[in-house]
Coordinates of C-alpha atoms and ligand atoms in Angstrom, one line a residue:
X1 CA 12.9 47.2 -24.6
X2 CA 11.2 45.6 -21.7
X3 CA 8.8 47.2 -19.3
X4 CA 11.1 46.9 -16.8
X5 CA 14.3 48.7 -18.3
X6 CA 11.9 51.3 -19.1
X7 CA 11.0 52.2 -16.2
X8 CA 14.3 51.6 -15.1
X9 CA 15.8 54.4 -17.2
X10 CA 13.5 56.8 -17.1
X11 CA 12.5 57.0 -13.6
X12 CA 12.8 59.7 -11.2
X13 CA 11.5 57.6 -8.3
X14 CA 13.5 56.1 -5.3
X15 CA 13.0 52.7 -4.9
X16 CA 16.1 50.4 -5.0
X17 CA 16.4 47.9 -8.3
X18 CA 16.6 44.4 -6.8
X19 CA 19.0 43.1 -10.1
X20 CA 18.2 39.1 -10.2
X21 CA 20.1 38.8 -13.5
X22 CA 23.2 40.0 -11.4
X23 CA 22.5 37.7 -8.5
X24 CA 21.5 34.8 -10.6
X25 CA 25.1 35.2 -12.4
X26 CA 26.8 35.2 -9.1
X27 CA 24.9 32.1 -7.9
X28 CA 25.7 30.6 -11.2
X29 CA 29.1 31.1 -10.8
X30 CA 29.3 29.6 -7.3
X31 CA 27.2 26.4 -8.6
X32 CA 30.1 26.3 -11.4
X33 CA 33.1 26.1 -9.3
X34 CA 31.3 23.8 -6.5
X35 CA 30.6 21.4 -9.7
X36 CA 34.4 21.5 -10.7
X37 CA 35.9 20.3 -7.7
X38 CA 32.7 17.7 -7.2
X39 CA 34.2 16.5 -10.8
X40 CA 38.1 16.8 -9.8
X41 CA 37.1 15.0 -6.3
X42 CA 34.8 12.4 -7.7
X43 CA 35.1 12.1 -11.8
X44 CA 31.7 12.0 -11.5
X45 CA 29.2 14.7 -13.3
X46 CA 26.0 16.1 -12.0
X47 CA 22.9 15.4 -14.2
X48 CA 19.8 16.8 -14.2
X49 CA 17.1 14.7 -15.9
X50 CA 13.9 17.0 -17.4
X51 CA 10.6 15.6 -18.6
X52 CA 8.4 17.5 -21.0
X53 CA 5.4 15.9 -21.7
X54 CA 3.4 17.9 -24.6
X55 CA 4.2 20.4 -26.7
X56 CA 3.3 23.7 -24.7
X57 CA 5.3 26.3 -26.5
X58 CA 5.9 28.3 -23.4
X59 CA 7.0 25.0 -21.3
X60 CA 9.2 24.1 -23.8
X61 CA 11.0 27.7 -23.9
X62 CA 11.6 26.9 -19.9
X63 CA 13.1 23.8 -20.7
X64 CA 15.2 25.1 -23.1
X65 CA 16.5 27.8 -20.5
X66 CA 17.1 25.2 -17.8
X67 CA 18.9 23.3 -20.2
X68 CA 21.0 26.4 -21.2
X69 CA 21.8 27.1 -17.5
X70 CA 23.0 23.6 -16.6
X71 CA 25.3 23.9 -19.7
X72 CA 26.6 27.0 -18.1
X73 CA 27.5 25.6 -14.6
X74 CA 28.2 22.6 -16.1
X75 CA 25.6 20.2 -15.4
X76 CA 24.6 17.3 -17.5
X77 CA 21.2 18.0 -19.1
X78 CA 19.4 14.5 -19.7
X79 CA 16.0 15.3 -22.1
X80 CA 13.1 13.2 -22.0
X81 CA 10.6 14.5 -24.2
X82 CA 7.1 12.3 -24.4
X83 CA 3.7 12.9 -26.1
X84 CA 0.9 15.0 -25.0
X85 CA -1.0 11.7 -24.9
X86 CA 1.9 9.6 -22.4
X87 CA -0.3 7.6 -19.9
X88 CA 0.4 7.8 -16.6
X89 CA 2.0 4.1 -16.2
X90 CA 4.4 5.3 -18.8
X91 CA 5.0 8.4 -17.2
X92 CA 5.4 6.7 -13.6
X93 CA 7.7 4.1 -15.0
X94 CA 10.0 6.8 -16.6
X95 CA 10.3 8.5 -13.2
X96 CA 10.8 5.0 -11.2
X97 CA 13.6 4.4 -13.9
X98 CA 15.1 8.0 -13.5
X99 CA 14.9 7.5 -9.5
X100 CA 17.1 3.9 -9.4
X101 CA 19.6 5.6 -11.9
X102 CA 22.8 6.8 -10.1
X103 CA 23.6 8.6 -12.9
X104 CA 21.0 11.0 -12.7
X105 CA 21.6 14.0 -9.5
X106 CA 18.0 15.8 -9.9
X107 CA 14.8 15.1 -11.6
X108 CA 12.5 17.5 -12.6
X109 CA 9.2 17.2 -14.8
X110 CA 8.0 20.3 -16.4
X111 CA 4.4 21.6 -14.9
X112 CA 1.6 21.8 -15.9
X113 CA 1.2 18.3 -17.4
X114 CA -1.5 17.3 -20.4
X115 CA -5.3 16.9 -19.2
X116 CA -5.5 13.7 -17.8
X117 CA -2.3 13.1 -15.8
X118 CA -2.0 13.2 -12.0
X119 CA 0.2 16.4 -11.2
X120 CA 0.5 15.4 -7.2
X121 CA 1.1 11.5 -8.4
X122 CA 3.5 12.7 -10.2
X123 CA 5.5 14.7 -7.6
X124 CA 4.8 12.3 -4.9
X125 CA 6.9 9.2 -7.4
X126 CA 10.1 11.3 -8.0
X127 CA 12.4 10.5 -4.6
X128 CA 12.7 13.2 -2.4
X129 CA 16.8 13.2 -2.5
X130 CA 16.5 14.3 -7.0
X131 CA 13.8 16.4 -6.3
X132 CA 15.6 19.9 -7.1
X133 CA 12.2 21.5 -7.4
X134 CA 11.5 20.8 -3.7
X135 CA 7.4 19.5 -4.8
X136 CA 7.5 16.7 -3.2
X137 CA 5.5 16.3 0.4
X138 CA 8.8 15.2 2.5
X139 CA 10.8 18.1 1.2
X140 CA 7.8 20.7 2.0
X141 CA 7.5 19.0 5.6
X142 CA 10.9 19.3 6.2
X143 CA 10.7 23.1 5.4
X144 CA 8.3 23.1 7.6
X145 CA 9.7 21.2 10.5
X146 CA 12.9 23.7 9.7
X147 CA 14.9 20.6 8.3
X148 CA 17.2 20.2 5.7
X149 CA 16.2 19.4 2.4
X150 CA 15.5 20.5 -1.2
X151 CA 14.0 23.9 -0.9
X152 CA 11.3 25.0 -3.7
X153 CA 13.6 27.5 -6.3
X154 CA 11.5 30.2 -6.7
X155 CA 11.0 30.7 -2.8
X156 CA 14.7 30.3 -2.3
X157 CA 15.9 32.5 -5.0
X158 CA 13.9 35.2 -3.6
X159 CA 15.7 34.6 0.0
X160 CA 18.9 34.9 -1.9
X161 CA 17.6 38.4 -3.4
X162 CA 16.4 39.6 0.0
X163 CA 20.4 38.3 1.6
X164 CA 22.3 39.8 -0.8
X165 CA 20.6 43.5 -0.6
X166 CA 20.8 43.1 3.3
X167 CA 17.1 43.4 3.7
X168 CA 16.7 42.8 7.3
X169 CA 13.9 39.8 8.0
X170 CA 14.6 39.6 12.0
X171 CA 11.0 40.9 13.2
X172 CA 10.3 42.4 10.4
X173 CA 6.4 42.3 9.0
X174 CA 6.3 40.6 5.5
X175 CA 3.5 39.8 3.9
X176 CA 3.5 36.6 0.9
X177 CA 0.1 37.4 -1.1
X178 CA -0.5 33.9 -2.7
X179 CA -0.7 30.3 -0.9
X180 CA 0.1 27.8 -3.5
X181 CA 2.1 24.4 -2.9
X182 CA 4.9 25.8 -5.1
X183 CA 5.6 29.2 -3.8
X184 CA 3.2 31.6 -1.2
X185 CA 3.6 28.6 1.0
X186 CA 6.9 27.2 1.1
X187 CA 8.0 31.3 0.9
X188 CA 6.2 32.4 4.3
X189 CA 8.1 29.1 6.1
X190 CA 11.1 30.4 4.5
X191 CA 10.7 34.4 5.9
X192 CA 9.1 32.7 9.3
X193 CA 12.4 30.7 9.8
X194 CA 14.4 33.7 9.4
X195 CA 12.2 35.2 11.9
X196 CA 10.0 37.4 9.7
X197 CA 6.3 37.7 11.4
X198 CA 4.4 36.8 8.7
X199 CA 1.2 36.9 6.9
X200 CA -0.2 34.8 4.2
X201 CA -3.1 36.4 1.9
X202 CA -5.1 34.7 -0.5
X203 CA -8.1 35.4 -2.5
X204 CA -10.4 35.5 0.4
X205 CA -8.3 37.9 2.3
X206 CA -10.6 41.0 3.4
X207 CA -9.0 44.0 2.7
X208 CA -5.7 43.3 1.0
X209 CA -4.2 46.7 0.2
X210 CA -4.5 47.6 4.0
X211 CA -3.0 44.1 4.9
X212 CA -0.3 44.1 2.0
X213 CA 0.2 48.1 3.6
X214 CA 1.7 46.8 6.6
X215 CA 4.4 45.0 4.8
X216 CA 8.2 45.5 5.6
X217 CA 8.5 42.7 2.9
X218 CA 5.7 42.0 0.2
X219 CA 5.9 39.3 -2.1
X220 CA 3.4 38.7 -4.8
X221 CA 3.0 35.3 -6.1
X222 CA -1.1 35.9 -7.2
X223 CA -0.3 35.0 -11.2
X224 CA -2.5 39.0 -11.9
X225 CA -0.7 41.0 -13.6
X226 CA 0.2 44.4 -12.2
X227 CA -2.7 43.9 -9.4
X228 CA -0.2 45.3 -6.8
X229 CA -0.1 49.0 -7.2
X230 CA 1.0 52.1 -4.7
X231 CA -1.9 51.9 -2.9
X232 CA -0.9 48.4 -2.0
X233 CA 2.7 49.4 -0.5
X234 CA 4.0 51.3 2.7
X235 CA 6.5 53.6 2.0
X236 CA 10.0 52.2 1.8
X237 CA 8.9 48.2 2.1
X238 CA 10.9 45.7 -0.1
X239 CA 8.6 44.4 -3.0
X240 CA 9.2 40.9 -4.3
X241 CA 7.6 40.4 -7.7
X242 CA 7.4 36.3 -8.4
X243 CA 4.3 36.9 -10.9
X244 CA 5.4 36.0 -14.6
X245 CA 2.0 37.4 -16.8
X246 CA 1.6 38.0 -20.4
X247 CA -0.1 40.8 -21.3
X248 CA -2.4 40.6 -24.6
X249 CA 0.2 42.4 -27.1
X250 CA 2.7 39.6 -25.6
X251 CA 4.8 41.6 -23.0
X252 CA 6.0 40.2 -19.6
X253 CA 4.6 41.6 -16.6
X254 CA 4.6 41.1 -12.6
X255 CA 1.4 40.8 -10.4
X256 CA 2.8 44.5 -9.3
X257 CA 2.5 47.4 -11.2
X258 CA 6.2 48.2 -11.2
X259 CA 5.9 52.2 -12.4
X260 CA 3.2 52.7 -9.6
X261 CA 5.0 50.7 -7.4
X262 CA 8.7 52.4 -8.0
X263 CA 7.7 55.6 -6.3
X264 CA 6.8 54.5 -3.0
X265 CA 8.7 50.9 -2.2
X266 CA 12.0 50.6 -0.7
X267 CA 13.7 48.3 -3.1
X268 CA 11.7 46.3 -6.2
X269 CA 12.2 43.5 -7.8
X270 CA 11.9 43.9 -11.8
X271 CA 9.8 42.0 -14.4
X272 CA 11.9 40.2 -16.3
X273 CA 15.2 40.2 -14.8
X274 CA 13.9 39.9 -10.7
X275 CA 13.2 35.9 -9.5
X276 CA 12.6 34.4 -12.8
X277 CA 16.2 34.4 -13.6
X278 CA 17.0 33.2 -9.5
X279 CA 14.4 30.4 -9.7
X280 CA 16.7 29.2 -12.5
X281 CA 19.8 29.5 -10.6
X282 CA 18.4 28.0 -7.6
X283 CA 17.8 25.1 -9.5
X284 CA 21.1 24.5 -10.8
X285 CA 21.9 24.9 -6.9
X286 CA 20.0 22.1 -5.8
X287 CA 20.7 20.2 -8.6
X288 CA 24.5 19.9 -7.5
X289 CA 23.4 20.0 -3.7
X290 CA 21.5 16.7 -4.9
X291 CA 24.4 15.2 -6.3
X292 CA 26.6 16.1 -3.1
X293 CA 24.3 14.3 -0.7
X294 CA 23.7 11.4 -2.8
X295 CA 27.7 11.4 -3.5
X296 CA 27.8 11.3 0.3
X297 CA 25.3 8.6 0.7
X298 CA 26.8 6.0 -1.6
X299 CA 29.9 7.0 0.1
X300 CA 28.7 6.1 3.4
X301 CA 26.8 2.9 2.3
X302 CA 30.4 1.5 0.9
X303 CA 32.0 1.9 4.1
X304 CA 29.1 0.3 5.9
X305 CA 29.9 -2.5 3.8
Ligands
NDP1 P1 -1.4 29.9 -8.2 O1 -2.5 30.2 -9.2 O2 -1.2 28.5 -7.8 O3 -1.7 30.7 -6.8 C1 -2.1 32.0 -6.8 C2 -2.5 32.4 -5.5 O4 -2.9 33.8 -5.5 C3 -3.6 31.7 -4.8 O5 -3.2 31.3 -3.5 C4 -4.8 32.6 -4.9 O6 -5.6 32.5 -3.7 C5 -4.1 33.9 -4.8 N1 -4.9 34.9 -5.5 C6 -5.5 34.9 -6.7 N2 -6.2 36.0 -6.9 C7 -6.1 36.8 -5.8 C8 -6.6 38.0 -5.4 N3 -7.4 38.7 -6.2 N4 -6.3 38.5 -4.2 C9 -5.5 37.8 -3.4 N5 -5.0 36.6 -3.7 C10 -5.3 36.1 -4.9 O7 -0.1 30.6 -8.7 P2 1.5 30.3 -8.4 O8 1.7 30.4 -6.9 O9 1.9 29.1 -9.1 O10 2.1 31.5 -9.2 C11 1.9 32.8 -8.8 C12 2.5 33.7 -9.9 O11 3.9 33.5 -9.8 C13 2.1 33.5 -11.3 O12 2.2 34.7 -12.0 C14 3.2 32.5 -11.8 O13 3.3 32.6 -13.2 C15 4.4 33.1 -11.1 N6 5.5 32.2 -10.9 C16 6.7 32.6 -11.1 C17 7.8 31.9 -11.0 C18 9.1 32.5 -11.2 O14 10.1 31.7 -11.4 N7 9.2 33.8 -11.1 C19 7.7 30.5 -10.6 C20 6.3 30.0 -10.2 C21 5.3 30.9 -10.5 P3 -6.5 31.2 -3.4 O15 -5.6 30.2 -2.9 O16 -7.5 31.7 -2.4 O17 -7.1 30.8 -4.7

């Protein structure tokens, strides 16, 4: 048994269990029917198109999830499994083919690549209407301009955890500790737009456990595991737990020290079974929302015709 369910069943604390593999399954299930009326409406499929480049073990167990999922909702998984030692001409000219193919809704190339190849290149080629993990520069401007547009999944899923246990946002305090591209960033424009004041920490932050104490909301996206104990939380605040960690003897941990953290927080999200499980969904999300739009553009370009 996990960590998590552990705790879980042997607590006597108070906090709330935020239950991602519930929401997840109800997302999933949404994605689902949206995807059979696309088909009834269109005959078309949605297709999601994932690179793996390498053999990391512990990319190609995501891959193998992701592909499970769009099997699930329905989605056409489209593998393109290269060499650790792919160039990046080869790798560009994969995702320039991938990009003028109608056939394929979303595009998404499993991170972190070999030594050697240009990450940002990489997300800067795929176009910005397939790119379901929201990487590339337009999509994070748009979020910032408060624009539509592909929103990053892990970021998003956590939104959908916070809406559907009616955690207030409106003028609340939350605090993201983390700032990368891929999710302390894109999740502070996220709580800002829903009128959260917030507060982004890093590793030069002075002070954190007094700043992370002022939370009504904190999320840790930091990638240490269990680094956010008690003494990091007000009483009764929301924790969001993004950090996925393996310990030594191979067990899955948060950046927040969930047993600590269970007897003063509000509500918690679990390790596993919190946003892992809703980054997933919220790709399969914006994997059909891809195909929609673009759907919708061709649409539009034949009747301009
Ligand atoms: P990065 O390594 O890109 O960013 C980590 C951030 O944490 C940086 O901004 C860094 O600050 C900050 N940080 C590091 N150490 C400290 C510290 N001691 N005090 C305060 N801030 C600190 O990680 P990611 O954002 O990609 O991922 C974060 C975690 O989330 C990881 O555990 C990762 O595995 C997990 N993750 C989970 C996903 C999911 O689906 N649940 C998806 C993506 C990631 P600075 O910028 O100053 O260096």
């Amino acid at each position: 048994m996990s960590k998590a369910n552990t705790a879980n069943t042997a607590r006597a604390a108070t906090a709330q269990i935020i239950d991602g593999r519930m929401i997840a399954a109800l997302v999933k299930s949404d994605v689902r029917l949206l995807i059979e009326r696309f088909k009834l409406e269109t005959g078309a499929s949605p297709s999601l198109a994932m690179v793996l480049v390498g053999d990391d073990p512990a990319s190609q167990s995501y891959v193998r999830m992701k592909e499970r999922d769009c099997e699930q909702v329905g989605i056409i998984a489209r593998d393109y499994r290269l060499p650790a030692d792919t160039s990046q001409e080869h790798l560009n000219a994969l995702i320039d083919e991938l990009n003028a193919d109608a056939g394929v809704s979303g595009i998404l190339v499993q991170m972190p690549l070999p030594a050697g190849l240009d990450e940002e290149a990489v997300v800067e080629r795929i176009d910005p209407a397939k790119d379901v993990d929201g990487f590339h520069p337009t999509n994070l401007g748009r979020l910032l301009r408060g624009q539509p547009g592909m929103r990053p999944c892990t970021p998003a899923g956590v939104m959908v955890l916070l809406d559907q246990y009616g955690i207030e946002l409106e003028g609340k305090h939350a605090v993201v500790v983390g700032r990368s591209n891929i999710v302390g960033k894109p999740q502070a424009f996220l709580l800002l737009e829903r009128n959260a004041t917030v507060t982004i920490c890093h590793s030069r932050t002075r002070d954190l456990p007094a700043v992370c104490r002022q939370a009504d909301v904190l999320v840790a996206a930091v990638g240490r595991p269990q680094m956010i104990d008690a003494s990091y939380i007000k009483p009764g605040a929301t924790v969001i737990d993004v950090g996925i960690n393996r310990t030594e003897d191979g067990t899955l941990v948060g950046d927040v020290d969930f047993e600590s953290a269970l007897s003063v927080a509000g509500a918690i999200t679990p390790v596993p079974g919190g946003v892992g499980v809703m980054t997933r969904a919220c790709l399969m999300r914006n994997t059909i929302d891809a195909c929609v739009a673009q759907e919708a553009a061709r649409k539009s370009a034949r009747l301009m015709k």
